[in-house]
Amino acid sequence: MKKVFLIIGIISSLCACRQENRYLGEGEGVLSLQVTMGEAVEVVSRTSLGDEEIEALKNDCKVRIYEGDKLIRKYSSWSSVPEKIDLSAGTDYRVRVVAGDSVSASLDKKYYEGVETFSVVDGQTTSVEVNCNIANTLVKVNFSEELKTYLASGAVTVSVDAANGALDYNWSEEGTESSVGYYMLPSGKEYLTCVFNATTKNGKKITQTNKIEPAKASTLYTLTYALSTEEPEHPTDEGGAFFSLKVDETPLYTQEEEIGIYRRPVIRVMSGEEEISTDSPWFLSLNSSVSPQIIMSGSSTLTTASVEGTLLEKLGLSGIIDLLSEESVGVLQQKGIILTIPAEAQGKQIVMDWGNSWNELLKEETMYSLRYVLADEQGKQRELDWQIVVSDMNAQAVEIPRFETWADRTVFYGEVIEGHTPGAETVYSFQYRKKGEEAWSQNIPAVLSGQTIKSDVLKGLTPGTTYEYRILEDTKISNMICEVTTEEASVLPNSSFENWSGDIPKLIYGAGESMFWDSGNHGSQKVDMNVTTPDSAVKHSGNYSAKLSSIYANKLGIGQFAAGNIFIGQYLETQMSRLTGHGVLGLGRPFASRPLALRGYIRYISGNVDKGGDKIANGTQDKGIIYIALTDGEGEEFEGTRWSFVIKTKESKFFDKNGANVVAYGDKIWEASTEGEGMHEFVIPFEYRSMERIPNRIMLVAAASEFGDYFQGSTGSVMWIDDLELIYEESKLPENLR
């Protein structure tokens, strides 16, 4: 079988680096990635990848490099992978390459994956080949000829579960060959459920369910349905096992050398034939009867398996129960709980059968907890914190979507429990409290829409605080308590501009501190000048403000206009165009909060424009500007570091406030000098483009000359700024902005 493959090489040669005179430190190597695609991947469909599809896969492949379990390099497309990547010498590296579409179930979307371990050896060259094969589980359905005699219609539905996609394979008398289905099996659900619904020629309905377990990735399962030979008669009105199912398992490729890639242990809960989700609490009605089984599995031998929780305490079992100890086996058995380690699993699986031990605990409304901890000999771990809720409520509080919770506000969410139907006149509300407090709030009204229950926006919360909330159904209070934590009110480091270091260029951080702010001082240092400096004469508080002075930098008869500026980010380099120096600036720093506004203090002197051009004319008044933005996405990369945006004045590449990655934006332009010699308060509100996007970076730019990027403005313009503050709580906004 032909393959799609990637060639990855680790090259320690220094002469091939992008930048001249770039040397590696001792104990470092260089990783060089090369990508090529093979001719085709021929699977059961007998169709090959065309040149365009191969090229698309190659261009869109994602590359992740790990050191141990830590992700150290991440590239979202092949075009973003640098020619050379510096890595420290070591042996515990792993590269994972994926391409294609990872969807639950599809007839045409394929997903390719390749993993390889490698080492970086100081001073040596290593090459690594990663073969990317189809990672899907494939299904093809065949029907025997004899079914024509008895069936009028039929279809096989193959799925993992209802939430993870399903595909139909129709039976027809013409015997048309079925399409191939491509599935992605989520962790903990390595199986396929096959349901054959058919109608006989005399109009009787037949349903038969089969389960393929375990199902494997990169494997084709050919399912062949025929009439069952176990039945003495052909299908009758009484029903029964009508169809026999033959499953042919065919690996899509064979690895010449097996690589030890281990998944984390998996915990599954079964109640009879039904699998119970552990992603949310299990709701059980009062006086119900269950016999759950907990199946714990690992890719290698389990070395740790324990359980604790209030449910065990209610049964008289306190503390942490070691499920691998013989003593625990006996103690649990006395409570009707059976532990089994199947011999064929070779220590990789434990089955905990609770029997009927829960039933006495389901006679009063309450909530229980269980905490499972697993680890295997490869060091892979799995922890499960799970709740069992006993209640006759029709609704439950549920997790609040991330975007709904800000620093000072949230919206409470609930939903109707599956299988329950609330009364038409039922009134819902919520109560909340800070975690650790006793008293609950007054009722917060909520509205039922479909199956979802939502409150109005609740404002006035405290940033960075965990709250508990619960739902009420009329006057009945649910015992299910959920938590939500408000966003942190993150601050801008050195936002009062008290810390400085260096001479030329002047740096906006103290000795030994990390850079957050930067300026054009790196460009103007070529003429022994700073455009941004500390000033103790004009300030709002503390010792200094930041003074931004627009200048005409002249040395040896060669000069150019430079605006006084300060920004969040870093001045990256100067690119020369004849005698003109052009800056490359990386804007933005990591940031994940959502403030409502920026507050600060300013004094501005607007000079008469003497370095005008197409943006602002000579003789007019200069303008000062401050703009701030929150961005998301991967941003732009420059020499291995990602920024919200990279400005390149030589290419006339400037920040676009309407860019696709801008989550929120705000600005203020001063068209004249501020009054007097003191500083004035200003507030710039954020305008959010989407209330559902969470930023990952913040950027801010202040300039004494708005068009300084174009080398236009006034050499008489000066801006002082001090005490910048992000506002998160609506109560702290000016009245006109609330």
XYZ file of C-alpha atoms in Angstrom:
738
model
C 0.000 0.000 0.000
C 1.256 3.446 -0.842
C 1.636 5.991 1.903
C 1.541 9.699 2.595
C 4.791 10.388 4.411
C 6.898 13.182 5.814
C 10.668 13.284 5.997
C 12.029 15.075 9.028
C 15.720 15.682 9.466
C 17.742 16.963 12.382
C 20.649 18.923 10.983
C 23.385 20.350 13.180
C 25.125 22.228 10.368
C 25.412 25.943 11.140
C 26.018 27.213 7.630
C 22.412 26.572 6.553
C 20.773 28.884 9.102
C 18.545 31.686 7.831
C 20.432 34.453 9.570
C 24.099 35.018 8.975
C 26.503 34.741 11.921
C 23.973 32.792 13.960
C 25.665 30.310 16.280
C 24.278 27.686 18.610
C 25.204 27.438 22.244
C 26.910 24.407 23.693
C 24.569 21.440 23.969
C 22.207 22.640 21.218
C 21.283 21.233 17.844
C 19.154 22.365 14.932
C 16.002 20.606 13.762
C 15.311 20.962 10.050
C 11.933 19.806 8.773
C 11.318 18.769 5.186
C 7.936 17.623 3.894
C 7.067 15.475 0.904
C 3.948 13.507 0.060
C 3.814 10.078 -1.488
C 1.769 9.342 -4.601
C -1.355 7.990 -3.002
C -3.092 6.256 -0.196
C -5.197 3.430 -1.637
C -7.892 2.271 0.700
C -10.935 0.159 0.030
C -12.578 2.818 -2.090
C -9.915 2.125 -4.728
C -9.478 5.861 -5.203
C -6.098 7.512 -5.033
C -5.199 10.927 -3.738
C -4.914 13.405 -6.579
C -2.079 15.875 -6.875
C -4.219 18.722 -5.537
C -5.286 16.711 -2.481
C -1.697 15.678 -1.795
C -0.568 19.289 -2.021
C -3.409 20.421 0.257
C -2.480 17.801 2.845
C 1.142 18.831 2.666
C 0.365 22.511 3.074
C -2.168 22.078 5.877
C -0.364 19.484 7.974
C 0.131 20.383 11.646
C 3.440 19.665 13.355
C 3.889 19.300 17.107
C 7.236 18.655 18.797
C 7.348 17.359 22.374
C 10.091 17.045 24.943
C 8.762 14.261 27.128
C 5.101 15.146 27.604
C 5.705 18.893 27.258
C 4.740 20.582 24.001
C 7.678 22.798 22.975
C 6.941 23.639 19.328
C 3.573 24.029 17.590
C 3.020 24.831 13.920
C -0.462 25.145 12.453
C 0.614 24.798 8.821
C 3.666 23.762 6.874
C 4.278 27.339 5.757
C 4.724 28.394 9.402
C 7.466 25.818 10.108
C 10.869 27.577 10.185
C 13.662 26.215 8.037
C 15.699 25.549 11.160
C 14.563 25.021 14.755
C 17.012 25.269 17.651
C 16.655 22.427 20.169
C 18.727 21.466 23.181
C 20.638 18.201 22.938
C 18.552 15.400 24.406
C 16.958 12.024 23.766
C 13.352 12.423 24.885
C 11.856 14.168 21.851
C 8.775 13.185 19.894
C 7.272 14.678 16.751
C 3.615 14.270 15.799
C 2.326 15.242 12.378
C -1.364 15.273 11.436
C -3.187 16.251 8.265
C -6.729 16.119 6.940
C -10.065 16.435 8.730
C -10.726 14.899 12.129
C -14.509 14.456 12.223
C -16.566 11.931 14.149
C -17.898 10.148 11.071
C -17.691 10.877 7.361
C -17.815 9.223 3.969
C -15.017 11.332 2.532
C -13.022 13.136 5.214
C -9.806 11.319 6.108
C -7.338 12.007 8.877
C -3.635 11.207 8.679
C -1.249 10.894 11.588
C 2.374 9.991 12.136
C 4.446 9.863 15.330
C 8.166 9.314 15.742
C 10.623 9.646 18.591
C 14.026 11.174 18.022
C 17.061 12.575 19.778
C 19.169 15.663 19.226
C 22.862 14.856 19.596
C 25.299 17.706 20.054
C 27.511 18.044 16.999
C 25.961 15.168 15.059
C 23.394 14.811 12.307
C 20.277 12.707 12.822
C 17.518 12.002 10.332
C 13.974 10.989 11.196
C 11.278 9.625 8.897
C 7.669 9.921 9.983
C 5.137 7.925 7.979
C 1.701 9.529 8.093
C -0.977 6.917 7.613
C -4.740 7.075 7.812
C -5.647 7.262 11.505
C -9.377 6.649 11.017
C -11.266 3.490 11.794
C -12.817 2.409 8.482
C -16.075 0.523 7.966
C -17.476 -1.162 4.879
C -20.779 -3.082 4.923
C -21.620 -6.056 2.672
C -24.882 -7.995 2.417
C -25.279 -11.627 1.329
C -27.292 -12.478 -1.797
C -29.828 -14.562 0.137
C -31.223 -11.471 1.892
C -33.025 -10.589 -1.359
C -35.515 -13.360 -0.720
C -36.671 -12.028 2.628
C -36.087 -8.284 2.854
C -38.054 -5.407 1.399
C -35.731 -2.740 2.785
C -32.976 -2.298 5.331
C -30.089 -0.172 6.536
C -27.208 -0.612 8.931
C -26.357 2.394 11.102
C -22.799 2.324 12.421
C -21.754 4.773 15.136
C -19.633 5.139 18.251
C -22.529 6.667 20.150
C -25.283 9.151 19.423
C -23.026 12.096 20.247
C -20.149 11.019 18.035
C -21.570 10.645 14.552
C -23.428 7.927 12.698
C -23.434 6.724 9.093
C -26.058 4.666 7.274
C -25.255 1.797 4.874
C -28.344 0.898 2.869
C -29.230 -2.577 1.663
C -30.669 -2.879 -1.825
C -31.681 -5.753 -4.050
C -29.262 -4.473 -6.686
C -26.373 -5.314 -4.363
C -24.674 -1.935 -4.751
C -21.262 -1.831 -3.089
C -21.355 0.346 0.036
C -19.223 3.396 0.537
C -16.417 3.372 3.080
C -17.075 5.212 6.344
C -14.282 6.992 8.187
C -14.612 7.246 11.985
C -12.591 8.881 14.748
C -12.897 6.992 18.039
C -12.682 9.247 21.122
C -10.545 8.102 24.047
C -12.443 5.623 26.184
C -14.843 4.667 23.377
C -12.834 2.247 21.290
C -15.854 0.433 19.886
C -18.456 0.601 17.123
C -22.184 0.034 17.511
C -23.960 -1.508 14.513
C -27.767 -1.391 14.305
C -29.481 -3.227 11.428
C -33.067 -2.030 10.913
C -34.916 -3.995 8.259
C -38.419 -4.649 6.964
C -39.349 -8.094 5.672
C -41.387 -8.626 2.541
C -44.437 -9.324 4.692
C -44.026 -5.943 6.438
C -42.508 -7.011 9.761
C -39.935 -4.743 11.410
C -36.622 -6.221 12.560
C -33.891 -4.583 14.619
C -30.600 -6.204 15.539
C -27.725 -4.552 17.423
C -24.119 -5.721 17.438
C -21.046 -4.173 19.029
C -17.479 -4.370 17.719
C -15.171 -4.065 20.707
C -12.392 -3.184 20.890
C -12.191 -1.274 17.616
C -8.818 0.004 16.455
C -7.555 3.019 14.571
C -5.925 2.593 11.142
C -8.024 -0.546 10.635
C -10.689 -1.502 8.122
C -13.693 -3.455 9.419
C -15.620 -5.233 6.676
C -19.051 -6.220 8.009
C -20.902 -8.936 6.151
C -24.549 -9.557 7.061
C -26.231 -12.869 6.196
C -29.226 -14.839 7.417
C -28.459 -16.462 10.734
C -27.687 -20.176 10.590
C -28.584 -20.420 14.273
C -32.294 -20.051 13.501
C -34.063 -23.277 12.437
C -36.404 -21.218 10.323
C -36.010 -18.122 8.205
C -37.206 -14.829 9.811
C -40.598 -15.171 11.468
C -43.079 -12.859 13.112
C -41.702 -13.716 16.553
C -38.360 -12.010 15.909
C -35.033 -13.289 17.199
C -31.420 -13.329 15.995
C -32.181 -13.034 12.295
C -28.792 -12.022 10.935
C -25.324 -13.365 11.371
C -22.538 -10.804 11.284
C -19.044 -11.656 10.113
C -16.403 -9.055 10.922
C -13.163 -8.993 8.960
C -10.451 -6.862 10.589
C -7.722 -5.611 8.263
C -4.907 -3.279 9.384
C -4.383 -0.498 6.841
C -0.625 -0.647 7.182
C 2.077 -2.563 8.996
C 4.725 -0.741 10.973
C 8.200 -2.093 10.430
C 9.152 -0.982 13.916
C 6.580 -0.516 16.645
C 6.854 2.766 18.530
C 5.714 2.801 22.154
C 2.972 5.421 22.085
C 0.735 4.952 25.117
C -2.575 6.585 25.871
C -3.689 7.538 29.338
C -5.749 4.948 31.227
C -9.479 4.944 30.528
C -12.417 4.705 32.946
C -15.796 3.546 31.637
C -19.069 3.170 33.530
C -21.620 0.593 32.409
C -25.151 0.140 33.682
C -26.351 -3.020 32.028
C -25.810 -2.505 28.285
C -25.812 1.294 28.598
C -22.603 3.283 28.916
C -22.933 6.159 31.384
C -21.127 9.384 30.581
C -18.649 10.559 33.205
C -18.437 14.012 31.664
C -21.357 15.123 33.815
C -23.091 13.916 36.997
C -25.227 10.776 36.833
C -28.790 11.664 37.780
C -30.760 8.902 39.447
C -34.371 9.089 40.544
C -35.398 8.438 44.134
C -35.789 4.724 44.927
C -34.256 3.696 41.604
C -32.264 0.475 41.231
C -28.896 0.220 39.467
C -25.986 -2.230 39.284
C -23.102 -0.226 37.825
C -19.772 -1.600 36.649
C -16.608 0.517 36.487
C -14.134 -0.730 33.869
C -10.602 0.655 34.288
C -8.158 -0.011 31.436
C -4.612 0.990 30.546
C -2.334 0.558 27.546
C 0.194 -1.026 29.909
C 0.007 -2.704 33.306
C -1.832 -0.656 35.913
C 0.382 0.230 38.879
C -2.096 2.449 40.729
C -5.854 2.098 41.021
C -7.760 3.712 43.862
C -11.188 5.066 44.715
C -12.552 7.320 47.453
C -15.570 9.529 48.028
C -18.713 10.200 50.000
C -20.545 7.289 48.392
C -18.014 4.879 49.893
C -18.224 6.679 53.223
C -21.997 6.155 53.215
C -21.285 2.433 52.798
C -18.971 2.519 55.813
C -15.707 2.581 53.844
C -13.528 5.566 54.708
C -10.360 6.870 53.161
C -8.702 5.825 49.917
C -9.356 2.240 48.791
C -6.420 0.609 46.987
C -8.051 -1.513 44.293
C -4.830 -3.475 43.681
C -4.520 -4.802 47.236
C -5.853 -8.200 48.274
C -7.107 -6.689 51.525
C -9.351 -4.273 49.623
C -10.796 -7.118 47.577
C -12.051 -8.762 50.764
C -13.342 -5.552 52.345
C -15.283 -4.574 49.228
C -16.684 -8.070 48.798
C -18.257 -7.814 52.257
C -20.227 -4.828 50.928
C -21.326 -6.729 47.817
C -18.718 -5.098 45.571
C -16.677 -7.463 43.399
C -13.234 -6.625 41.972
C -12.089 -8.644 38.956
C -8.793 -8.535 37.054
C -9.411 -10.507 33.826
C -6.556 -12.909 33.119
C -6.519 -12.065 29.411
C -5.970 -8.380 30.232
C -2.547 -9.151 31.739
C -2.865 -6.575 34.493
C -4.109 -3.844 32.155
C -7.740 -3.912 33.310
C -9.762 -3.918 36.534
C -13.543 -4.357 36.682
C -15.338 -3.020 39.760
C -18.861 -4.468 39.953
C -20.891 -2.537 42.519
C -23.725 -5.071 42.398
C -26.795 -3.809 44.299
C -24.773 -1.871 46.889
C -26.067 1.513 45.716
C -29.766 0.794 45.980
C -30.140 1.510 49.709
C -28.398 4.847 49.126
C -30.965 5.985 46.560
C -33.858 6.458 48.991
C -33.196 10.098 49.844
C -32.348 13.178 47.829
C -28.622 13.785 48.067
C -25.418 13.951 46.073
C -22.458 11.557 46.256
C -18.915 11.854 44.978
C -16.449 9.286 43.669
C -12.833 9.908 42.791
C -10.863 7.338 40.795
C -7.102 7.574 40.258
C -5.252 5.328 37.794
C -1.612 5.110 36.700
C 0.269 2.588 34.566
C 3.863 1.456 34.281
C 4.486 4.033 31.533
C 3.666 6.829 33.985
C 0.394 7.702 32.255
C -2.321 8.818 34.671
C -6.073 9.317 34.718
C -8.146 10.986 37.423
C -11.932 11.003 37.471
C -13.968 13.159 39.841
C -17.583 12.125 39.392
C -20.878 12.934 41.062
C -24.009 10.843 41.489
C -27.128 12.945 42.101
C -30.231 11.383 43.634
C -33.209 13.602 42.960
C -36.695 13.839 41.506
C -35.917 17.297 40.088
C -36.638 17.783 36.395
C -33.687 20.122 35.854
C -30.059 20.480 36.806
C -27.509 23.283 36.932
C -24.840 22.774 34.280
C -21.441 24.179 33.398
C -21.517 27.766 32.161
C -19.963 28.319 28.699
C -16.549 29.936 29.105
C -17.446 33.073 27.163
C -20.373 33.912 29.472
C -18.195 34.512 32.542
C -16.272 37.794 32.730
C -14.422 39.364 35.646
C -17.573 40.913 37.150
C -20.471 39.025 35.587
C -21.855 35.710 34.416
C -25.013 33.952 33.219
C -26.193 30.873 35.078
C -27.100 27.827 33.004
C -29.265 24.793 33.607
C -30.966 22.144 31.514
C -33.869 19.744 31.669
C -32.623 16.283 32.633
C -32.936 13.785 29.792
C -36.191 11.854 30.016
C -37.848 14.427 32.297
C -40.654 16.817 31.408
C -41.233 19.879 33.617
C -44.727 21.219 34.114
C -45.949 24.021 31.879
C -46.201 26.432 34.834
C -42.864 25.513 36.418
C -40.819 28.533 37.491
C -37.019 28.269 37.476
C -34.455 30.387 39.284
C -30.878 30.196 40.584
C -29.083 30.910 43.837
C -25.371 31.573 44.230
C -22.725 32.261 46.876
C -18.973 32.664 47.146
C -17.344 29.303 47.677
C -16.741 28.776 51.366
C -19.633 30.934 52.500
C -22.791 29.548 54.089
C -25.583 31.870 52.992
C -27.098 31.700 49.506
C -28.274 34.707 47.512
C -31.855 35.609 46.782
C -33.404 33.872 43.786
C -32.126 34.963 40.360
C -34.950 34.607 37.777
C -34.346 32.242 34.870
C -36.126 31.327 31.655
C -36.652 27.892 30.093
C -36.131 27.798 26.319
C -36.318 24.350 24.802
C -34.193 22.231 27.128
C -31.940 25.095 28.258
C -32.472 27.253 31.338
C -30.677 30.623 31.539
C -30.650 33.514 33.964
C -30.234 37.148 33.024
C -26.717 38.576 33.206
C -25.681 38.806 36.855
C -23.305 41.746 37.421
C -21.329 42.925 40.422
C -19.260 39.771 40.973
C -15.684 39.883 42.263
C -12.872 39.178 39.748
C -10.859 35.986 40.194
C -13.393 34.475 42.598
C -15.026 31.034 42.653
C -18.794 30.971 43.122
C -21.197 28.085 43.705
C -24.654 28.024 42.143
C -27.711 25.782 42.180
C -31.075 25.667 40.443
C -34.564 25.900 41.934
C -37.687 24.348 40.451
C -40.509 26.428 41.880
C -39.555 26.272 45.586
C -37.734 22.944 45.384
C -33.942 23.327 45.616
C -31.612 21.023 43.711
C -28.820 19.334 45.677
C -26.590 19.566 42.588
C -24.079 22.400 43.144
C -21.884 23.706 40.326
C -18.953 26.117 40.365
C -17.821 29.015 38.224
C -14.716 31.192 38.590
C -14.749 34.758 37.339
C -11.925 35.990 35.145
C -8.850 37.461 36.758
C -8.536 41.237 36.652
C -5.107 41.014 35.020
C -2.973 44.149 35.205
C -0.417 45.708 32.880
C 3.089 45.335 34.364
C 4.952 48.586 35.112
C 1.876 50.530 34.001
C 2.906 53.538 36.097
C 6.288 53.565 34.323
C 8.342 53.614 37.498
C 10.947 51.074 36.372
C 13.580 51.951 33.742
C 17.091 50.817 32.899
C 19.840 51.387 30.337
C 20.970 54.625 28.760
C 20.732 54.587 24.950
C 18.424 52.900 24.241
C 16.403 53.630 27.367
C 14.510 50.484 28.402
C 11.079 50.485 30.037
C 11.793 47.824 32.657
C 14.112 47.580 35.631
C 17.369 45.680 35.802
C 16.674 41.942 36.027
C 12.997 42.347 35.064
C 11.283 40.974 31.969
C 10.369 43.219 29.056
C 6.684 44.014 28.599
C 6.816 47.537 27.120
C 9.167 48.747 24.412
C 9.635 51.831 22.246
C 11.321 53.247 19.164
C 14.426 54.015 21.243
C 16.131 51.052 19.545
C 15.786 52.808 16.209
C 16.761 56.298 17.347
C 19.810 55.006 19.248
C 21.679 55.156 15.941
C 21.710 58.947 16.382
C 22.374 58.723 20.141
C 18.863 59.827 21.064
C 15.813 58.422 22.879
C 12.258 59.257 21.833
C 10.773 57.792 25.018
C 12.150 58.630 28.460
C 11.112 58.804 32.133
C 10.054 62.261 33.352
C 9.857 63.252 37.013
C 8.520 66.758 36.336
C 5.192 65.797 34.771
C 3.455 62.846 36.468
C 0.196 61.731 38.040
C 1.700 59.679 40.876
C 4.935 57.983 41.883
C 8.298 59.161 40.613
C 7.926 59.145 36.845
C 5.649 59.250 33.845
C 6.594 58.123 30.332
C 7.500 61.060 28.096
C 7.051 60.473 24.343
C 8.844 63.115 22.232
C 8.610 63.329 18.455
C 12.003 64.353 17.029
C 13.952 64.802 13.841
C 16.919 62.494 14.298
C 19.951 63.921 12.514
C 23.506 62.671 12.494
C 26.239 63.583 10.013
C 23.694 65.420 7.892
C 21.480 62.334 7.622
C 18.132 62.409 9.398
C 14.528 61.254 9.543
C 11.437 61.980 11.586
C 10.693 59.689 14.555
C 7.532 59.867 16.647
C 7.722 59.489 20.403
C 6.062 56.154 21.134
C 5.564 53.320 23.561
C 3.915 49.939 22.965
C 3.262 46.518 24.443
C 5.635 44.203 22.629
C 9.185 44.425 21.352
C 11.208 46.389 18.808
C 12.564 43.479 16.746
C 14.967 44.975 14.232
C 15.769 47.899 11.922
C 15.599 47.322 8.174
C 17.499 49.837 6.059
C 16.287 51.275 2.770
C 19.202 53.357 1.518
C 19.622 55.958 4.288
C 16.227 55.402 5.916
C 15.817 53.006 8.821
C 12.544 51.087 9.036
C 11.372 49.401 12.208
C 10.047 45.874 12.655
C 7.829 45.761 15.763
C 6.183 42.781 17.407
C 2.953 43.978 19.041
C 1.179 42.165 21.857
C 1.879 40.035 24.926
C 0.048 36.948 26.300
C -3.193 37.923 28.036
C -6.492 36.089 28.613
C -8.787 38.493 30.491
C -11.520 40.742 29.067
C -11.453 44.267 30.528
C -14.197 46.782 29.817
C -11.960 49.823 29.367
C -8.520 51.385 29.780
C -8.071 54.299 32.199
C -4.981 56.490 32.323
C -3.597 60.002 32.669
C -2.172 62.167 29.902
C -0.679 65.508 29.094
C -0.319 66.268 25.399
C 1.339 69.105 23.498
C 0.269 69.179 19.857
C 3.031 70.696 17.741
C 2.664 72.441 14.408
C 3.396 69.869 11.674
C 6.789 70.505 10.101
C 7.398 67.034 8.703
C 4.183 66.604 6.754
C 3.220 64.477 3.775
C 0.267 62.612 2.311
C -1.148 61.727 5.737
C -0.956 65.084 7.491
C -0.110 68.467 5.936
C 2.567 70.901 7.026
C 1.184 73.779 9.037
C -1.652 71.772 10.599
C -1.824 70.610 14.202
C -0.291 67.208 14.973
C -2.417 64.512 16.585
C -1.589 62.114 19.409
C -3.091 58.639 19.630
C -3.495 55.742 22.044
C -5.062 52.526 20.820
C -5.522 49.186 22.540
C -6.676 45.805 21.263
C -7.286 42.245 22.406
C -6.517 39.522 19.874
C -6.893 35.766 19.535
C -5.636 33.085 17.163
C -2.030 32.196 16.524
C -1.005 35.694 15.503
C 2.136 36.306 13.473
C 5.511 34.687 13.932
C 8.884 36.403 13.775
C 11.972 34.285 14.420
C 10.161 31.712 16.557
C 8.044 34.113 18.669
C 4.399 34.870 17.994
C 2.853 38.312 18.283
C -0.615 39.803 17.821
C 0.753 41.645 14.817
C 4.160 42.397 13.296
C 4.584 45.935 11.944
C 7.065 46.365 9.082
C 7.278 50.020 8.050
C 9.559 49.234 5.097
C 6.746 47.172 3.553
C 4.028 49.637 4.678
C 2.633 46.806 6.795
C 0.688 48.374 9.657
C -1.816 47.177 12.234
C -5.399 46.845 11.003
C -7.987 47.373 13.735
C -10.453 45.393 11.599
C -8.144 42.376 11.328
C -9.643 38.906 11.671
C -7.836 38.212 14.960
C -9.041 41.397 16.699
C -11.474 40.481 19.488
C -11.874 43.971 20.933
C -10.536 47.423 20.087
C -10.567 50.976 21.416
C -8.720 54.211 20.667
C -8.599 57.896 21.446
C -7.082 60.667 19.313
C -5.997 64.036 20.758
C -6.321 66.704 18.041
C -5.110 69.547 20.228
C -3.013 70.130 23.328
C -4.526 69.330 26.711
C -5.256 72.260 29.011
C -2.644 73.514 31.415
C 0.504 71.778 32.558
C -1.122 68.981 34.563
C -2.286 65.519 33.574
C -5.871 64.683 32.617
C -7.790 61.437 33.127
C -8.937 59.563 30.023
C -10.959 56.373 29.553
C -10.955 54.286 26.380
C -13.768 51.676 26.297
C -13.280 48.381 24.478
C -15.625 47.625 21.603
C -15.974 43.827 21.473
C -16.393 42.391 17.994
C -17.617 39.091 19.467
C -18.783 38.351 23.005
C -17.953 34.663 22.573
C -14.237 34.900 21.734
C -11.573 34.689 24.436
C -8.404 36.691 23.713
C -4.900 35.365 24.154
C -2.906 38.602 23.723
C -3.182 42.308 24.504
C -1.579 45.156 22.584
C -1.373 48.897 23.235
C 0.311 51.657 21.250
C 0.734 55.303 22.264
C 2.342 57.855 19.919
C 2.908 61.594 20.152
C 2.374 61.753 16.371
C -0.460 59.654 14.962
C 1.247 59.208 11.585
C 4.713 58.552 12.937
C 4.704 55.147 11.190
C 4.789 57.120 7.941
C 7.554 59.460 9.262
C 5.100 62.382 9.371
C 4.209 64.752 12.225
C 5.625 67.580 14.316
C 8.968 67.785 16.049
C 7.156 69.845 18.687
C 4.714 67.119 19.770
C 5.146 65.600 23.234
C 2.928 63.137 25.122
C 3.186 62.143 28.782
C 1.243 59.101 30.034
C 1.004 57.621 33.519
C -0.934 55.182 35.708
C -2.581 53.052 33.024
C -5.282 50.803 34.486
C -7.576 48.186 32.988
C -11.162 48.468 34.256
C -13.051 45.194 34.724
C -16.034 46.157 36.871
C -18.880 48.175 35.433
C -19.286 50.079 38.694
C -15.830 51.606 38.161
C -16.654 52.995 34.726
C -17.675 56.637 34.237
C -21.442 57.073 34.300
C -21.646 57.753 30.546
C -20.013 54.385 29.726
C -22.092 52.098 31.950
